Short mmCIF file of C-alpha atoms in Angstrom, two decimals:
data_model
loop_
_atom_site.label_atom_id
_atom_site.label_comp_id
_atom_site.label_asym_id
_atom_site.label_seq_id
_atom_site.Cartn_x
_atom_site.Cartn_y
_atom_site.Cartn_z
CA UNK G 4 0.00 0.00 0.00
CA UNK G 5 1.44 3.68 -0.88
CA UNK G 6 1.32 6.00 1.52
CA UNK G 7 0.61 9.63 0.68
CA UNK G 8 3.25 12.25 2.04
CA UNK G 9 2.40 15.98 3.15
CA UNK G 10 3.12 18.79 0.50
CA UNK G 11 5.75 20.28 1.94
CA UNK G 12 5.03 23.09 4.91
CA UNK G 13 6.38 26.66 4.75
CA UNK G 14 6.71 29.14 7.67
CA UNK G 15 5.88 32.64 6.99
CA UNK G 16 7.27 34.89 9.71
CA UNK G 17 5.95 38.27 10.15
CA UNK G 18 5.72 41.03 12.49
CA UNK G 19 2.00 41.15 12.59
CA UNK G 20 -0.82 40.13 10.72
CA UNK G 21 -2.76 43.28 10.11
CA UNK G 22 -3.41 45.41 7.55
CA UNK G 23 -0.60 46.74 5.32
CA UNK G 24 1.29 45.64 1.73
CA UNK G 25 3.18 43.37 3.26
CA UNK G 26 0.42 41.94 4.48
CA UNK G 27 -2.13 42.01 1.58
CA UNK G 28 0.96 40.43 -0.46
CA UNK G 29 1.06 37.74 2.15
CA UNK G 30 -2.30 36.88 1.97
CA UNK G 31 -2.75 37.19 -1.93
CA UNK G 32 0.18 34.52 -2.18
CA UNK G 33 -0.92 32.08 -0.23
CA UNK G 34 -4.71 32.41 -1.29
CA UNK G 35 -3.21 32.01 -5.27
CA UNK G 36 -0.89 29.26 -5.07
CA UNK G 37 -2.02 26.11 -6.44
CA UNK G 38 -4.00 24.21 -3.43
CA UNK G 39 -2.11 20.83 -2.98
CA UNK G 40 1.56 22.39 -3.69
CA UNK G 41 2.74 23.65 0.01
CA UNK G 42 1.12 24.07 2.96
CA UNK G 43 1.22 27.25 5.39
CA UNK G 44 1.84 28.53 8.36
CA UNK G 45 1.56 32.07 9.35
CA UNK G 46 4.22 32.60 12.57
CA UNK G 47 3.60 36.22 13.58
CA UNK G 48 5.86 38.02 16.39
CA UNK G 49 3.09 39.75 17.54
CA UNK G 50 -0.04 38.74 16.72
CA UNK G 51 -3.38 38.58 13.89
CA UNK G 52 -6.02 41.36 13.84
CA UNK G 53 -9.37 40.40 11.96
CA UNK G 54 -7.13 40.81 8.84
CA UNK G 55 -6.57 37.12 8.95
CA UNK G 56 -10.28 36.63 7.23
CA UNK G 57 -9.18 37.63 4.18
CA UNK G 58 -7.05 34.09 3.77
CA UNK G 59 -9.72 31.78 1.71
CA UNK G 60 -7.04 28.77 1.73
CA UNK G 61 -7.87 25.97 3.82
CA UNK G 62 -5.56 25.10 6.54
CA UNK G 63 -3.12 27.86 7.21
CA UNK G 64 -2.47 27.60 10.96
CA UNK G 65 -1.62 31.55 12.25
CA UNK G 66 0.45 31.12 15.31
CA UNK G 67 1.14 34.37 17.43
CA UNK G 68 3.98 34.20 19.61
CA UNK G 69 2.64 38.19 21.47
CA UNK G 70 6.46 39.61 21.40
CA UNK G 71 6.44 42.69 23.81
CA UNK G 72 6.94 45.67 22.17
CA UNK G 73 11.01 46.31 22.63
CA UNK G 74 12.51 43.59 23.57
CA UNK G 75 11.31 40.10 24.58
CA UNK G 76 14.38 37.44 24.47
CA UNK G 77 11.98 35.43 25.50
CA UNK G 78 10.15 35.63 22.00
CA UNK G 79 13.19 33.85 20.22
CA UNK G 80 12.56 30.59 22.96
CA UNK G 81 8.88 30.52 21.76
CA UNK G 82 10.04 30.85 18.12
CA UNK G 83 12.18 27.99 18.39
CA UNK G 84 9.74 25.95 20.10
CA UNK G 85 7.33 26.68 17.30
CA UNK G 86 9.49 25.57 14.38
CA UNK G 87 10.67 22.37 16.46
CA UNK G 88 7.15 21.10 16.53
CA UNK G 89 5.82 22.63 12.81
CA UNK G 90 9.22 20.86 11.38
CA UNK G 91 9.37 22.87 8.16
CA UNK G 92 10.61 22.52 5.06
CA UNK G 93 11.13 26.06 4.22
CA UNK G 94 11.27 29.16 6.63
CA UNK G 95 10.02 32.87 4.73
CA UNK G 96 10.89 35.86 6.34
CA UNK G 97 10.29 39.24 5.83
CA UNK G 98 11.71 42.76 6.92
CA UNK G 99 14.46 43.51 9.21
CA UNK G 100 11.89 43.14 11.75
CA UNK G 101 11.93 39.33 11.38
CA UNK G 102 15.63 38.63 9.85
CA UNK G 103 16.52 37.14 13.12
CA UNK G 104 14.31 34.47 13.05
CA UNK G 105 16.44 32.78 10.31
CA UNK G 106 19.12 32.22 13.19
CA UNK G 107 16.36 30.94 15.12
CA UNK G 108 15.40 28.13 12.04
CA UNK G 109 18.78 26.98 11.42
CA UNK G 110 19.42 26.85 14.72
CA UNK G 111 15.52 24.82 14.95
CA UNK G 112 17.09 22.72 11.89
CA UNK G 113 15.01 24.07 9.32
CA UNK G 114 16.58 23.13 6.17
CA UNK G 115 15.69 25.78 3.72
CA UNK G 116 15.55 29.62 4.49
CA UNK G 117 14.18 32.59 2.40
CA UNK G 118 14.18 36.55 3.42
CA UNK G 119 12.24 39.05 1.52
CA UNK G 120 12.36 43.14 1.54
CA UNK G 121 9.65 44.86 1.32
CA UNK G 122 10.52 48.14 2.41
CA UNK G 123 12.92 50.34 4.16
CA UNK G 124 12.17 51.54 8.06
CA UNK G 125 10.61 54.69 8.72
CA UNK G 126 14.25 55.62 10.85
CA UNK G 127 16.32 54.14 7.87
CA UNK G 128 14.74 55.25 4.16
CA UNK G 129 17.82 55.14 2.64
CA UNK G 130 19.22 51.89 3.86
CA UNK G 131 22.15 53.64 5.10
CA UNK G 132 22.05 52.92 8.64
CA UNK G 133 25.37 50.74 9.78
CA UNK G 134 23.42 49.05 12.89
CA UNK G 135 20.90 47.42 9.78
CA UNK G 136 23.27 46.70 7.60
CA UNK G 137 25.52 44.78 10.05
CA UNK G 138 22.73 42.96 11.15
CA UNK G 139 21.39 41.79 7.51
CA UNK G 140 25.21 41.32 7.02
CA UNK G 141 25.32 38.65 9.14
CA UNK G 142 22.14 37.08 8.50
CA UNK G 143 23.36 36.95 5.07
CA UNK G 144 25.00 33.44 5.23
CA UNK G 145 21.90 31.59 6.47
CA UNK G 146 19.40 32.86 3.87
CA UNK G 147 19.58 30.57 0.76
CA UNK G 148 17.52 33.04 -1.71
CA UNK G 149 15.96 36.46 -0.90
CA UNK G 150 13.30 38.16 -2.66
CA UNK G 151 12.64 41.80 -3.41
CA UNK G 152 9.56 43.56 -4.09
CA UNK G 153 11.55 46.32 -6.08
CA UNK G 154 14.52 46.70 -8.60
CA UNK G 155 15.95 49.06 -6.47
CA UNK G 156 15.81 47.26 -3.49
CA UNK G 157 16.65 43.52 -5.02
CA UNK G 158 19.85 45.79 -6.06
CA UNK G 159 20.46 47.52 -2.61
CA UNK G 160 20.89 43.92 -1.43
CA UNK G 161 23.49 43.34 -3.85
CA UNK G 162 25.77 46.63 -3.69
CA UNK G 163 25.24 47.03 0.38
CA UNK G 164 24.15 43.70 2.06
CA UNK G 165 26.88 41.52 -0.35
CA UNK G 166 24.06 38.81 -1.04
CA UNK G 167 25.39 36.99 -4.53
CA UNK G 168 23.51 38.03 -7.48
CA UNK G 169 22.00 34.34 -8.30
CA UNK G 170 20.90 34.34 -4.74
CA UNK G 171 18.19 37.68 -5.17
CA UNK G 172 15.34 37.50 -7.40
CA UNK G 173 12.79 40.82 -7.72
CA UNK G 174 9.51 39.72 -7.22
CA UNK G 175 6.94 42.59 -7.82
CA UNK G 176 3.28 42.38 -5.70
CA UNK G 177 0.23 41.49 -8.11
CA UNK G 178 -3.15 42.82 -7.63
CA UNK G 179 -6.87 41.61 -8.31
CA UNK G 180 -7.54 43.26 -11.08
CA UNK G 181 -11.10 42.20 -11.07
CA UNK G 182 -12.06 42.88 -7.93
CA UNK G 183 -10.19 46.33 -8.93
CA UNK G 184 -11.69 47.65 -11.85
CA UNK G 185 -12.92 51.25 -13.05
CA UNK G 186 -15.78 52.78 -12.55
CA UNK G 187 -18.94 52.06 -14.54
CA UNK G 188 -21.10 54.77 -13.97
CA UNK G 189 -21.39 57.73 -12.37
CA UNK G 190 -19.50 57.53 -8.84
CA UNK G 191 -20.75 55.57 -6.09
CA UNK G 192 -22.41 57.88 -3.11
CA UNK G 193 -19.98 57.49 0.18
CA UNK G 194 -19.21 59.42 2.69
CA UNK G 195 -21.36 61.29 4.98
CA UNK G 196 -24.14 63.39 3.88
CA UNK G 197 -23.38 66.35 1.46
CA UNK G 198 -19.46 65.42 0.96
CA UNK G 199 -19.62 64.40 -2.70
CA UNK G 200 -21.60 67.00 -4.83
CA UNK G 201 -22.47 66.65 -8.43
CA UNK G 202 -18.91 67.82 -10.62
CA UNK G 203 -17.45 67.10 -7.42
CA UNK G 204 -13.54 65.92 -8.26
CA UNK G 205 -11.92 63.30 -5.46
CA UNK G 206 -8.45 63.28 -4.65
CA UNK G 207 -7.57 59.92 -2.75
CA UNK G 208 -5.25 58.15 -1.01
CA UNK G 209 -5.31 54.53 0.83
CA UNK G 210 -2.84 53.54 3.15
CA UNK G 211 -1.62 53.26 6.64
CA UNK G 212 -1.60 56.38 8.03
CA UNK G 213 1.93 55.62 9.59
CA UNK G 214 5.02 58.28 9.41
CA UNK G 215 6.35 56.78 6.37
CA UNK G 216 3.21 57.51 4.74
CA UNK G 217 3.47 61.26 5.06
CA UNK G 218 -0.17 61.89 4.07
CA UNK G 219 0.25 65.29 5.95
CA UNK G 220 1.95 66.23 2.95
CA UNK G 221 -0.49 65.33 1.44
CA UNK G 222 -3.31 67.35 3.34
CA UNK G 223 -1.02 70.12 2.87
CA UNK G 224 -1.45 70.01 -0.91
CA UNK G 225 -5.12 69.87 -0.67
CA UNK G 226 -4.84 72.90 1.68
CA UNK G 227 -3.18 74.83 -1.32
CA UNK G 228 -5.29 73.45 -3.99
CA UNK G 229 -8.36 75.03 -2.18
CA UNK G 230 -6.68 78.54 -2.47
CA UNK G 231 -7.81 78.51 -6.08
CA UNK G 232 -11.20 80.29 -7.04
CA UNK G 233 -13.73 77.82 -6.86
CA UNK G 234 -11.64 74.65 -5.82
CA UNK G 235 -13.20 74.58 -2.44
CA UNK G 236 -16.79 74.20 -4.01
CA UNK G 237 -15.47 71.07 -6.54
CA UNK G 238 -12.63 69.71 -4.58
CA UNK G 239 -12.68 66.88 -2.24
CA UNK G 240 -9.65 64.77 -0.04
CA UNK G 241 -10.34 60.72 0.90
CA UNK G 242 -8.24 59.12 2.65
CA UNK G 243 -8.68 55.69 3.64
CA UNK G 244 -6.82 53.68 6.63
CA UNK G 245 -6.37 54.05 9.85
CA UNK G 246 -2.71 54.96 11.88
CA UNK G 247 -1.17 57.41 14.53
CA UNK G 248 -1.15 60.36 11.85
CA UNK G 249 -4.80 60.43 11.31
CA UNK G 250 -5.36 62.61 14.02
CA UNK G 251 -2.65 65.37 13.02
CA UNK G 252 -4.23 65.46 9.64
CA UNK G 253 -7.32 65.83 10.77
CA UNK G 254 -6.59 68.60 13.02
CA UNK G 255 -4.59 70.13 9.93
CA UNK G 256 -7.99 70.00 8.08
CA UNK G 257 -9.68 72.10 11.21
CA UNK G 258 -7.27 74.27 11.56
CA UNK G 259 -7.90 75.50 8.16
CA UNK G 260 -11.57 74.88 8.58
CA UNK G 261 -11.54 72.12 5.31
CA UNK G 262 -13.04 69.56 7.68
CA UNK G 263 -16.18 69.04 5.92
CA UNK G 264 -14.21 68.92 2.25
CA UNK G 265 -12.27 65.64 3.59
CA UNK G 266 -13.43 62.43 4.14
CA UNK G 267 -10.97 60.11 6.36
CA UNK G 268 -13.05 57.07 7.46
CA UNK G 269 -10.18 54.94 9.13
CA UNK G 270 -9.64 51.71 8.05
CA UNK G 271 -12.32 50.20 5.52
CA UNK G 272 -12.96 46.55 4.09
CA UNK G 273 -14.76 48.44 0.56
CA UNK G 274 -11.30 49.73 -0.69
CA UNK G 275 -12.00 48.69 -4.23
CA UNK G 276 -15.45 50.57 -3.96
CA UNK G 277 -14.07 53.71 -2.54
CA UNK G 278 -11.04 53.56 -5.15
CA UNK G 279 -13.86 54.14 -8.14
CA UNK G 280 -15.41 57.13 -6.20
CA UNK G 281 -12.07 58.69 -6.48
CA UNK G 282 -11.00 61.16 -9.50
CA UNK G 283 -6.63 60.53 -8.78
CA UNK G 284 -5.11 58.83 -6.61
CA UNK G 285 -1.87 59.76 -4.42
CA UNK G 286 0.89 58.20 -2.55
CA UNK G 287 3.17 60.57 -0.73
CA UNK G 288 5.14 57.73 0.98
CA UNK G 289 8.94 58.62 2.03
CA UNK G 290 9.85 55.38 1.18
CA UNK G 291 8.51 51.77 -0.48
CA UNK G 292 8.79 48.64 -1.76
CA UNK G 293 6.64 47.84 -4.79
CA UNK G 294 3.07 49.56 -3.82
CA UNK G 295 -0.10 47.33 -3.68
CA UNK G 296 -2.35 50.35 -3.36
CA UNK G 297 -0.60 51.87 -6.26
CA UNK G 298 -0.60 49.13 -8.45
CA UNK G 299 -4.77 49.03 -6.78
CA UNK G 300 -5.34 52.30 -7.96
CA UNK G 301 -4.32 51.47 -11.39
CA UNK G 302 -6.37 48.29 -11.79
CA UNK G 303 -9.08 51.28 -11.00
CA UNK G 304 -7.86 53.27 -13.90
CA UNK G 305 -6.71 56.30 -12.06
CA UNK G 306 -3.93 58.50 -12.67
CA UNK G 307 -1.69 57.90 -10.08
CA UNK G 308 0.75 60.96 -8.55
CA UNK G 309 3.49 58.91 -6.53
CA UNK G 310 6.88 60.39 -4.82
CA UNK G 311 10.15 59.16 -6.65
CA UNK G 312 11.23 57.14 -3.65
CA UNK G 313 11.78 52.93 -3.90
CA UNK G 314 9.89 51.12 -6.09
CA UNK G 315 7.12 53.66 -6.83
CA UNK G 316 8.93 54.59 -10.26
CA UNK G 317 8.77 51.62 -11.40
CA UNK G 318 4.94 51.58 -11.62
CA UNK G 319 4.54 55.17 -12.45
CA UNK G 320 5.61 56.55 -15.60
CA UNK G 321 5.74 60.47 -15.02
CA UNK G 322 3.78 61.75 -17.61
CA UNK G 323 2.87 58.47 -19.00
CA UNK G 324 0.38 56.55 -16.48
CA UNK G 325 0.74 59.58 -13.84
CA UNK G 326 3.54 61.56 -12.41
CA UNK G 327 6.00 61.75 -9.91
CA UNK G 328 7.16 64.28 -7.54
CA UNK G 329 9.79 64.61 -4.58
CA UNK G 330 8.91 63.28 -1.11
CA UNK G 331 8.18 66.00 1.22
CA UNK G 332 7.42 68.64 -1.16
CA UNK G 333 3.49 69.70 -0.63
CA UNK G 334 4.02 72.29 -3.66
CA UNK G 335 5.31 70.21 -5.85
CA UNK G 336 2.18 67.57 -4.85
CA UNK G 337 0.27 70.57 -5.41
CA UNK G 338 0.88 71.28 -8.65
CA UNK G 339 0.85 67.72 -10.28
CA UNK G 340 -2.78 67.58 -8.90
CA UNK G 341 -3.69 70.82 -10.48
CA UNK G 342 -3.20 69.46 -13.63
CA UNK G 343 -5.42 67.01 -13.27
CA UNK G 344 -7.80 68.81 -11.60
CA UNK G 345 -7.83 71.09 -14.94
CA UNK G 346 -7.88 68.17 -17.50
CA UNK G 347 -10.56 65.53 -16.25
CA UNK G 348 -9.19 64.12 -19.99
CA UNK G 349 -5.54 63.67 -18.77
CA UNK G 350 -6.61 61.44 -16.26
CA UNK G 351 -8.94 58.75 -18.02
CA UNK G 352 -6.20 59.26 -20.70
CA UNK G 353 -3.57 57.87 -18.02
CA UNK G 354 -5.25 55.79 -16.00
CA UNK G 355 -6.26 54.10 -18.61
CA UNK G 356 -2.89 52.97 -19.20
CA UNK G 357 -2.02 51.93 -15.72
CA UNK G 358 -4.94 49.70 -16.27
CA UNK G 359 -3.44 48.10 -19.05
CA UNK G 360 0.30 47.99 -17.77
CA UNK G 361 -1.65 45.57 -14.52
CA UNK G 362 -3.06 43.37 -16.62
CA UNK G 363 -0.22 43.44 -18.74
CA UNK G 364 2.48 42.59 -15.93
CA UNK G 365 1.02 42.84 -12.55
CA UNK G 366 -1.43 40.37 -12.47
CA UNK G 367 -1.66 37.73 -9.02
CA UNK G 368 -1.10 34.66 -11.29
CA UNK G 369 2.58 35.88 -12.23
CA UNK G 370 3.07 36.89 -8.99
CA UNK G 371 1.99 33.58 -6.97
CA UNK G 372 3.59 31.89 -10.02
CA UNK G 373 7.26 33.91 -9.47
CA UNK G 374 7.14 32.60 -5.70
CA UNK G 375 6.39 28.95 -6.56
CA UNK G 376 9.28 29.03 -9.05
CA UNK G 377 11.22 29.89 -5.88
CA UNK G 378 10.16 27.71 -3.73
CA UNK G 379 10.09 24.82 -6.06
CA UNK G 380 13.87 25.34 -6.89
CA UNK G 381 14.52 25.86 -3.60
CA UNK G 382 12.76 22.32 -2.71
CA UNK G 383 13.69 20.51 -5.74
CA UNK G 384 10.26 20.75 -6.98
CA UNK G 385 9.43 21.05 -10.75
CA UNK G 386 9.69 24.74 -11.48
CA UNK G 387 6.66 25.53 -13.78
CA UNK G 388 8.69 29.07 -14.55
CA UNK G 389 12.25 30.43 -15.06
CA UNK G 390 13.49 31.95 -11.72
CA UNK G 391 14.36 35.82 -12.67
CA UNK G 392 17.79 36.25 -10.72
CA UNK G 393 20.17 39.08 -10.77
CA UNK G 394 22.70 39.08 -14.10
#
C-alpha cells in the first residue's frame, strides 16, 4: 500500500498580521498558489487582527507568539519551540523586523531559508544605517535566496548587504484586477451626507496612516489646492486607513476649517469601492517597496501621482500613467494635482494605461507563479517558470 506524504510546509514569519502591503501580499500569495503544492503557516511576532479573514485557503495555521513591544528574548525561545514542533521545510521571512528568526530556524534545523524586503524603516529610508546593515550582514550566510519587491531594493541587497547576485530575485506584488476595476457609472455615493456634490472631483489616497506615509503632505497640498477660485466648491480629499497620523491630519484640516471637504473614514474593508469614487489617486510615501495600493489604484484606472522614492517609479511613468514628484514637497504635490484637476481628460487618458500595464504585468497569477518558481527550486520541486535572478 502507498502512503501519501504531506506537501511540503512553509513558515511565513511576520511582524503582525494586520493590515498593510506586506500583508495584503502575504495573503494574496498564499490564497493564489495552487491548493495541494505547500502548505502554510503564518508565525507572527506579535499577533493577527481580523485581517486574517481575508485568507480563503484551507488550513493555514496563524500562530502568534505576542512579542512585547522592545525587547522580549523570550520571543526567540517561543520561536524555536514553534518551528521544532511545525518541522518545516522552508522558513520565509520578511523585513528587518523578522531577519533574526532565520538564526532561530537553522538553529531549529530548518533546512531551507528565504528573506524578503519589502521596504525600508521609517528611521532608515535610505538603507544607510550601519546598525541594519551589520545585522542583515550577518544574517546573510543563512538565507539561501531572498526576494525583493523592487529593482531598487533587489539591487540595494546586492551593492550594500553583499548577497550573490544568483541568490536575489525581484519579485513585484500582483493585484486583483477584477475585484479592482474602473468605474462604470457615475461615482458611487460614500461618505457622509453632502461630501460628494455633483462635478465634485476626489483626490484619494489609501494607506496606513503611519510616518512613512506622510499623508500630511499630502493634506497640505489639498490645503493649497483650495486657495484657487472655486476649488473649495469642486474639490474633495479621501483618505482611507487608519494609523497614529490620522489625528494630526485631521486637526490640519480644522485648523484651516476644510473639515467638511475631507473624508478620512479609518480603516475600511470596501477599498475597491471607494477607489472608483475617487477622480486621482496619491501616494506621498517617504519610502517603499513595490506599492499594492498603487498598483490598486491602477487596476481602478486612475492616474496615479506617486513620490520618486523605492519602487514607486517603477509603476509610475511620469507623464505616461501619472507623475511623480519629490517626497516631502506639498508644492510640488500641489501642482501635479492641479493638472489634473484642470484636464478631467488627462486622467482617463492615463489611468487608462495603468490599467493596461496591470493586466499586462502585474497580475496575481505571475506573482503567486514567481514565488512557486522559488520555492520549487529551492525544494527541488518542478519549477513551472524560469526563476528571474540578478545578471
Amino acid at each position: 500500500m502507498r502512503l501519501e506524504t504531506a506537501p511540503p510546509l512553509i513558515v511565513h514569519v511576520i511582524h503582525q498580521l494586520d493590515v498593510g502591503g506586506l500583508e495584503n501580499g502575504l495573503v494574496n500569495l498564499i490564497n493564489h498558489l495552487p491548493p495541494g503544492r505547500y502548505r502554510h503557516a503564518i508565525v507572527c511576532l506579535k499577533n493577527a487582527t481580523a485581517f486574517r479573514q481575508r485568507l480563503r485557503a484551507p488550513g493555514v495555521d496563524i500562530i502568534s507568539l505576542d512579542k512585547r513591544e522592545g525587547k522580549d528574548p523570550l520571543h526567540y525561545l517561543r520561536l524555536y519551540r514553534v518551528l521544532r514542533q511545525l518541522q518545516p521545510s522552508l522558513v520565509h521571512t520578511r523585513n528587518l523586523g523578522c531577519i533574526e528568526a532565520q538564526l532561530v530556524a537553522c538553529l531549529a534545523g530548518v533546512p531551507l531559508r528565504v528573506h524578503g524586503e519589502h521596504g525600508r524603516e521609517i528611521n532608515d529610508l535610505h538603507g544607510a544605517s550601519r546598525k541594519y546593515r551589520l545585522l542583515r550582514k550577518l544574517m546573510r550566510p543563512l538565507v539561501q535566496h531572498f526576494i525583493a519587491v523592487s529593482a531598487d531594493l533587489g539591487q540595494w541587497l546586492v551593492q550594500a548587504i553583499g548577497a550573490r547576485p544568483s541568490t536575489v530575485s525581484h519579485i513585484g506584488n500582483g493585484v486583483d484586477s477584477l475585484q479592482f476595476h474602473p468605474r462604470l457609472g457615475p461615482p458611487a455615493v460614500v461618505g457622509p451626507p453632502g461630501f460628494l456634490q455633483h462635478g465634485a472631483y476626489v483626490i484619494g489616497s489609501v494607506g496606513r496612516m503611519a510616518a512613512v506615509k506622510d499623508f500630511q503632505s499630502l493634506v497640505q497640498a489639498f490645503l493649497l489646492l483650495l486657495r484657487e477660485p472655486g476649488a473649495r466648491a469642486r474639490l474633495r480629499l479621501m483618505i482611507v486607513g487608519d494609523g497614529p497620523c490620522r489625528q494630526a491630519c485631521l486637526e490640519l484640516l480644522a485648523q484651516a476649517g476644510a473639515q467638511d471637504l475631507a473624508w478620512l473614514p479609518g480603516a475600511r474593508d470596501d477599498v475597491a469601492q471607494l477607489l472608483r469614487a475617487m477622480d486621482v489617486f496619491v501616494l506621498p510615501s517617504l519610502a517603499e517597496g513595490s506599492s499594492n495600493t498603487i498598483l490598486e489604484a491602477m487596476a481602478s484606472a486612475l492616474p496615479v501621482v506617486a513620490t520618486e522614492v523605492g519602487g514607486n517609479a517603477e509603476l509610475v511613468q511620469s507623464g505616461w500613467n501619472g507623475m511623480l514628484v519629490p517626497p516631502r514637497s506639498p508644492e510640488l504635490l500641489a501642482d501635479a494635482l492641479s493638472d489634473y484637476c484642470r484636464s478631467p481628460e488627462l486622467g482617463r487618458r492615463h489611468g487608462a494605461r495603468g490599467r493596461r500595464l496591470v493586466l499586462a504585468e502585474h497580475s496575481l497569477a505571475a506573482m503567486a507563479g514567481a514565488y512557486l518558481a522559488v520555492y520549487d527550486r529551492l525544494t527541488g520541486a518542478q519549477s513551472p517558470s524560469p526563476l528571474s535572478t540578478y545578471p
